[in-house]
Amino acid sequence: MAGSFHLTRRGRRFFVAVGFLLLVIAGLAVVSSSDVWKRRAGDTVAPPAGETRNVVIPPGFSAQDVAKILEREGIIGSATTFLVQVRLEDAGESIKPGTYVFTTGQDNKSVIAALVKGPTRNTYRLTIPEGLSVDQVAERLRSERRLDADAYLESAERPESFTLSTLGGKTLEVDSLEGLLFPNTYLLEGETTTERLVQMQLDTFFGETADLPWASAEALGVTPHQVVIIASMIEKEARVPEERDKVSAVIYNRLKKDMPLGIDATTRYALKKWTEPLTKSDLEIDSPYNTRKVKGLPPGPIASPGLEAMRSALQPAAVDFLYYVLADAEGHHFFTASYDEFLQAKENAPAP
């Protein structure tokens, strides 16, 4: 018939492809303008990249539903661009329900690959807070019943069995891993061994502390390992973050004056008595960790310090304080260079 127009099979494929590309471009444009609007209006604030999130994908959810969940949780930046990638990989019908562990800002391809593979069922989080000693961490493991607490204690006494990086450019020669097992939240698989956890903590410690101002250690007259010892005392003593530098200054000032440090947390470490009040006989214990009786630093760390306590151990406040005493129930301390002021403040101090 005159005026009629017939497309060949190749022509139809061409126009379908062009149409799909136009849809992709339009979708990206919508996303771009939407993101700009959100930033202008302040409707949403993207979470920091790298945060770990548990994401539950219920059975029967479509790719569109999944994209909305992932966008809401901050795992992906845009549901629209994510769906385009799902379409390109023909993965829409292969997404499996379950609980997933993703990180905010993760790239679309790795998220899709995980959704197609299916959830890792046997993972869990282990949170190790700052300021715990090895025996305190072991008690936590014992209560959670996932890892062998006794094996953890034994591993901490076998530093030769693990890989230790240099600290402040110095090779560490230690008899115990106390203080080097970094406090953090670790994502573990069910098959993770105690030894693997210990190595993960060591790797995290050396990685997190690598960029600290280690040149300060020599100026302060201490070795890198002694910095860890001081940081562990700061972690136990400073209840308020902004007081870490002041506690650090008191320690260094007392060391310079050849005064006993008088830090009861070190005695508690020797006794493994962390909560009950110390008795008079406790304070007389014959131990190198009794810093009321023995001058200088204790022989090793008394806990695992966090990064900020490590920083304070390298950067003490420029003050002449020699004493501090608890000032209120919130954990603030009164600092002074005067012994008389210290005694007066001690009389008014709240019960610890």
Coordinates of C-alpha atoms in Angstrom, one line a residue:
M1 CA 0.0 0.0 0.0
A2 CA 1.3 3.5 -0.9
G3 CA 2.5 5.5 2.1
S4 CA 2.8 2.5 4.5
F5 CA 6.0 2.0 6.5
H6 CA 7.4 -1.4 7.7
L7 CA 10.3 -1.8 10.1
T8 CA 12.6 -4.7 9.7
R9 CA 13.5 -6.8 12.7
R10 CA 16.9 -5.1 13.0
G11 CA 15.1 -1.7 12.8
R12 CA 12.7 -2.6 15.6
R13 CA 15.6 -3.6 17.8
F14 CA 17.3 -0.3 17.1
F15 CA 14.3 1.7 18.1
V16 CA 13.8 -0.4 21.3
A17 CA 17.4 0.1 22.3
V18 CA 17.2 3.9 21.6
G19 CA 14.0 4.0 23.6
F20 CA 15.5 2.2 26.6
L21 CA 18.5 4.6 26.6
L22 CA 16.2 7.6 26.5
L23 CA 14.4 6.2 29.5
V24 CA 17.7 5.7 31.4
I25 CA 18.8 9.3 30.6
A26 CA 15.4 10.6 31.7
G27 CA 15.6 8.6 34.9
L28 CA 19.0 9.9 35.6
A29 CA 17.9 13.5 35.0
V30 CA 14.9 13.0 37.4
V31 CA 17.2 11.6 40.0
S32 CA 19.7 14.4 39.6
S33 CA 17.0 17.1 39.9
S34 CA 15.4 15.2 42.8
D35 CA 18.8 15.0 44.6
V36 CA 19.4 18.7 44.0
W37 CA 15.9 19.6 45.3
K38 CA 16.5 17.4 48.4
R39 CA 19.8 19.1 49.1
R40 CA 18.2 22.5 48.7
A41 CA 15.2 21.8 50.7
G42 CA 17.1 19.9 53.4
D43 CA 14.6 17.1 53.3
T44 CA 17.2 14.4 53.6
V45 CA 20.7 14.1 54.9
A46 CA 22.7 11.2 53.5
P47 CA 24.3 9.1 56.3
P48 CA 28.1 8.9 56.4
A49 CA 29.5 6.3 54.0
G50 CA 30.9 3.1 55.5
E51 CA 28.3 2.6 58.3
T52 CA 27.3 -1.0 58.7
R53 CA 23.5 -1.6 58.5
N54 CA 21.4 -4.8 58.8
V55 CA 18.8 -4.7 56.0
V56 CA 15.8 -7.1 55.9
I57 CA 14.3 -7.9 52.5
P58 CA 10.9 -9.6 53.1
P59 CA 9.7 -12.4 50.8
G60 CA 7.7 -11.4 47.8
F61 CA 9.2 -7.9 47.5
S62 CA 9.7 -6.6 44.0
A63 CA 13.0 -5.0 42.8
Q64 CA 11.2 -1.7 43.1
D65 CA 10.3 -2.4 46.8
V66 CA 13.9 -3.5 47.5
A67 CA 15.3 -0.4 45.9
K68 CA 13.1 1.8 48.1
I69 CA 14.4 0.0 51.3
L70 CA 18.0 0.3 50.2
E71 CA 17.6 4.0 49.4
R72 CA 15.9 4.7 52.7
E73 CA 18.7 3.0 54.6
G74 CA 21.3 5.0 52.8
I75 CA 22.9 1.8 51.2
I76 CA 22.4 3.2 47.7
G77 CA 22.2 6.8 46.6
S78 CA 19.2 6.5 44.2
A79 CA 16.5 3.9 43.8
T80 CA 16.1 4.8 40.1
T81 CA 19.7 4.3 39.1
F82 CA 19.8 1.1 41.1
L83 CA 16.8 -0.2 39.2
V84 CA 18.5 0.7 35.9
Q85 CA 21.5 -1.4 37.0
V86 CA 19.2 -4.3 38.0
R87 CA 17.5 -4.1 34.6
L88 CA 20.9 -4.1 32.8
E89 CA 22.0 -7.2 34.7
D90 CA 18.6 -8.9 34.3
A91 CA 18.6 -9.5 38.1
G92 CA 15.1 -8.4 39.0
E93 CA 13.7 -11.9 39.4
S94 CA 16.8 -13.3 41.1
I95 CA 16.7 -11.1 44.3
K96 CA 16.5 -13.3 47.4
P97 CA 14.8 -12.4 50.7
G98 CA 16.5 -12.4 54.0
T99 CA 18.7 -10.3 56.3
Y100 CA 21.8 -8.7 54.7
V101 CA 24.7 -6.7 56.1
F102 CA 25.4 -3.7 53.8
T103 CA 27.4 -0.5 54.3
T104 CA 26.1 3.0 53.5
G105 CA 27.2 4.3 50.2
Q106 CA 27.9 0.9 48.8
D107 CA 28.2 0.6 45.0
N108 CA 25.1 -0.8 43.2
K109 CA 26.9 -3.7 41.5
S110 CA 28.1 -5.2 44.8
V111 CA 24.7 -4.8 46.4
I112 CA 23.0 -6.5 43.5
A113 CA 25.5 -9.3 43.5
A114 CA 24.8 -9.9 47.2
L115 CA 21.1 -9.9 46.7
V116 CA 21.3 -12.4 43.9
K117 CA 23.7 -14.6 45.9
G118 CA 21.4 -14.5 49.0
P119 CA 22.0 -13.5 52.6
T120 CA 24.9 -14.7 54.7
R121 CA 22.9 -16.3 57.4
N122 CA 25.7 -17.0 59.9
T123 CA 27.0 -13.5 60.8
Y124 CA 26.9 -11.5 63.9
R125 CA 28.2 -8.3 65.5
L126 CA 30.6 -8.3 68.5
T127 CA 31.0 -5.0 70.2
I128 CA 34.0 -4.5 72.4
P129 CA 33.8 -1.2 74.2
E130 CA 36.8 1.0 75.0
G131 CA 38.6 0.6 78.3
L132 CA 38.1 -3.1 78.9
S133 CA 41.0 -5.3 79.9
V134 CA 41.5 -8.7 78.3
D135 CA 39.9 -10.5 81.2
Q136 CA 36.9 -8.2 81.0
V137 CA 36.5 -8.9 77.3
A138 CA 36.8 -12.6 78.0
E139 CA 33.9 -12.3 80.5
R140 CA 31.8 -10.6 77.7
L141 CA 32.6 -13.5 75.3
R142 CA 31.7 -16.0 78.0
S143 CA 28.3 -14.4 78.5
E144 CA 27.6 -14.2 74.7
R145 CA 28.6 -17.9 74.3
R146 CA 29.9 -17.5 70.7
L147 CA 33.7 -17.6 71.2
D148 CA 35.9 -19.5 73.7
A149 CA 36.7 -17.0 76.5
D150 CA 39.5 -19.2 77.9
A151 CA 41.1 -19.4 74.4
Y152 CA 40.9 -15.6 74.2
L153 CA 42.8 -15.2 77.5
E154 CA 45.4 -17.7 76.3
S155 CA 45.8 -16.0 72.9
A156 CA 46.5 -12.7 74.6
E157 CA 49.4 -14.3 76.4
R158 CA 50.9 -15.6 73.1
P159 CA 51.9 -12.5 71.1
E160 CA 54.5 -14.6 69.2
S161 CA 51.6 -16.5 67.6
F162 CA 50.3 -13.3 65.9
T163 CA 51.4 -10.7 63.4
L164 CA 52.3 -7.4 65.0
S165 CA 53.1 -4.4 62.9
T166 CA 55.5 -1.7 64.0
L167 CA 54.2 1.0 66.4
G168 CA 55.5 4.5 65.8
G169 CA 58.2 3.0 63.6
K170 CA 59.3 0.7 66.5
T171 CA 59.1 -3.1 66.6
L172 CA 57.2 -4.2 69.7
E173 CA 58.5 -6.9 72.0
V174 CA 55.7 -7.7 74.4
D175 CA 54.8 -10.5 76.7
S176 CA 51.1 -9.9 76.4
L177 CA 48.7 -8.4 73.9
E178 CA 47.0 -6.4 76.7
G179 CA 46.3 -2.9 75.3
L180 CA 46.8 -3.9 71.7
L181 CA 43.4 -5.5 71.1
F182 CA 41.5 -2.6 69.6
P183 CA 38.0 -1.9 70.9
N184 CA 35.5 -1.8 68.1
T185 CA 32.4 -3.4 66.6
Y186 CA 33.4 -6.4 64.6
L187 CA 31.3 -8.3 62.0
L188 CA 32.1 -11.9 62.5
E189 CA 31.0 -15.1 60.7
G190 CA 29.8 -18.1 62.7
E191 CA 33.0 -19.9 61.8
T192 CA 35.3 -17.1 63.1
T193 CA 37.8 -18.5 65.6
T194 CA 39.1 -16.8 68.7
E195 CA 42.5 -16.5 67.1
R196 CA 41.0 -14.8 64.1
L197 CA 39.2 -12.2 66.3
V198 CA 42.5 -11.5 68.1
Q199 CA 44.3 -10.9 64.8
M200 CA 41.5 -8.7 63.6
Q201 CA 41.8 -6.6 66.7
L202 CA 45.5 -6.3 66.3
D203 CA 45.2 -5.3 62.6
T204 CA 42.6 -2.7 63.5
F205 CA 44.8 -1.3 66.3
F206 CA 47.9 -0.8 64.1
G207 CA 45.8 0.5 61.3
E208 CA 43.9 3.0 63.5
T209 CA 47.0 4.3 65.3
A210 CA 49.3 4.6 62.3
D211 CA 48.7 8.3 61.7
L212 CA 49.0 9.4 65.3
P213 CA 51.8 12.0 66.0
W214 CA 54.3 9.4 67.1
A215 CA 57.2 11.9 66.9
S216 CA 55.8 13.3 70.2
A217 CA 56.7 10.1 72.1
E218 CA 60.4 10.8 72.0
A219 CA 59.9 14.4 73.1
L220 CA 57.8 13.2 76.0
G221 CA 60.5 10.7 77.0
V222 CA 58.5 7.5 76.4
T223 CA 58.5 4.6 74.0
P224 CA 55.5 3.7 71.8
H225 CA 54.5 0.9 74.1
Q226 CA 54.7 3.2 77.1
V227 CA 52.3 5.5 75.2
V228 CA 49.8 2.5 75.1
I229 CA 50.3 2.0 78.9
I230 CA 49.6 5.7 79.5
A231 CA 46.6 5.7 77.2
S232 CA 45.1 2.7 79.0
M233 CA 45.2 4.6 82.3
I234 CA 43.7 7.6 80.7
E235 CA 40.9 5.4 79.3
K236 CA 40.1 4.0 82.7
E237 CA 40.4 7.3 84.6
A238 CA 38.8 9.9 82.3
R239 CA 35.0 9.6 82.3
V240 CA 34.5 12.8 80.4
P241 CA 36.1 13.0 77.0
E242 CA 37.4 16.5 77.3
E243 CA 39.4 15.6 80.4
R244 CA 41.6 13.0 78.7
D245 CA 44.3 15.6 77.9
K246 CA 44.4 16.8 81.5
V247 CA 44.6 13.3 83.0
S248 CA 47.5 12.7 80.5
A249 CA 49.2 15.9 81.7
V250 CA 48.9 14.8 85.4
I251 CA 50.6 11.4 84.5
Y252 CA 53.5 13.1 82.7
N253 CA 53.9 15.8 85.3
R254 CA 54.1 13.2 88.1
L255 CA 56.6 11.1 86.1
K256 CA 58.8 14.2 85.7
K257 CA 58.7 14.9 89.4
D258 CA 59.4 11.3 90.3
M259 CA 56.1 11.1 92.2
P260 CA 54.0 7.9 92.4
L261 CA 51.2 8.0 89.9
G262 CA 48.7 6.9 92.6
I263 CA 46.2 5.6 90.0
D264 CA 43.9 3.1 91.6
A265 CA 42.8 1.6 88.3
T266 CA 46.2 0.0 88.1
T267 CA 45.7 -1.7 91.5
R268 CA 42.3 -2.8 90.3
Y269 CA 44.0 -4.4 87.3
A270 CA 46.3 -6.3 89.6
L271 CA 43.5 -7.5 91.7
K272 CA 41.0 -8.0 88.9
K273 CA 38.6 -6.0 91.1
W274 CA 36.9 -3.5 88.8
T275 CA 33.6 -2.6 90.6
E276 CA 33.8 -3.2 94.3
P277 CA 35.4 -0.5 96.6
L278 CA 39.1 -1.0 97.2
T279 CA 39.9 -1.7 100.8
K280 CA 43.0 -0.5 102.8
S281 CA 44.6 -3.9 102.4
D282 CA 43.9 -3.8 98.6
L283 CA 45.9 -0.5 98.4
E284 CA 48.8 -2.2 100.1
I285 CA 49.1 -5.0 97.7
D286 CA 52.6 -5.9 96.7
S287 CA 52.5 -5.6 92.9
P288 CA 54.3 -3.6 90.2
Y289 CA 50.8 -2.4 89.2
N290 CA 50.3 -0.7 92.6
T291 CA 51.2 2.8 91.5
R292 CA 50.6 4.1 95.0
K293 CA 53.6 2.3 96.2
V294 CA 55.7 1.8 93.1
K295 CA 57.0 4.9 91.2
G296 CA 56.9 5.1 87.4
L297 CA 54.7 3.4 84.9
P298 CA 53.2 0.0 85.5
P299 CA 54.9 -2.8 83.4
G300 CA 52.1 -3.0 80.9
P301 CA 48.7 -1.6 79.8
I302 CA 45.7 -2.2 82.0
A303 CA 43.0 -2.0 79.3
S304 CA 42.5 -1.5 75.6
P305 CA 42.5 2.3 74.9
G306 CA 40.5 3.9 72.2
L307 CA 42.0 6.1 69.5
E308 CA 41.3 9.4 71.4
A309 CA 42.9 8.1 74.6
M310 CA 46.0 7.2 72.5
R311 CA 46.0 10.7 71.0
S312 CA 45.8 12.2 74.5
A313 CA 48.7 10.1 75.6
L314 CA 50.8 11.7 72.8
Q315 CA 49.4 15.2 73.3
P316 CA 48.9 16.0 77.0
A317 CA 47.5 19.3 77.9
A318 CA 50.0 22.1 78.6
V319 CA 49.1 22.5 82.3
D320 CA 50.9 22.0 85.6
F321 CA 48.3 19.8 87.3
L322 CA 49.5 17.1 89.7
Y323 CA 46.2 16.0 91.3
Y324 CA 42.6 15.3 90.3
V325 CA 39.6 14.2 92.3
L326 CA 36.0 13.3 91.3
A327 CA 33.9 16.5 91.4
D328 CA 30.4 15.2 90.5
A329 CA 28.3 12.2 89.7
E330 CA 28.6 12.8 86.0
G331 CA 32.3 12.0 86.1
H332 CA 33.9 15.4 86.0
H333 CA 37.1 15.9 87.9
F334 CA 38.7 18.8 89.8
F335 CA 42.3 19.4 88.7
T336 CA 44.9 21.3 90.6
A337 CA 48.7 21.7 91.2
S338 CA 48.1 22.3 94.9
Y339 CA 48.1 19.4 97.4
D340 CA 46.1 21.5 99.8
E341 CA 43.4 22.2 97.2
F342 CA 43.4 18.6 96.3
L343 CA 42.7 17.6 100.0
Q344 CA 40.0 20.1 100.3
A345 CA 38.3 18.9 97.1
K346 CA 38.7 15.3 98.2
E347 CA 36.6 16.0 101.3
N348 CA 33.7 17.3 99.2
A349 CA 34.0 14.6 96.5
P350 CA 31.0 12.4 95.8
A351 CA 31.1 8.7 96.4
P352 CA 32.8 6.9 93.4

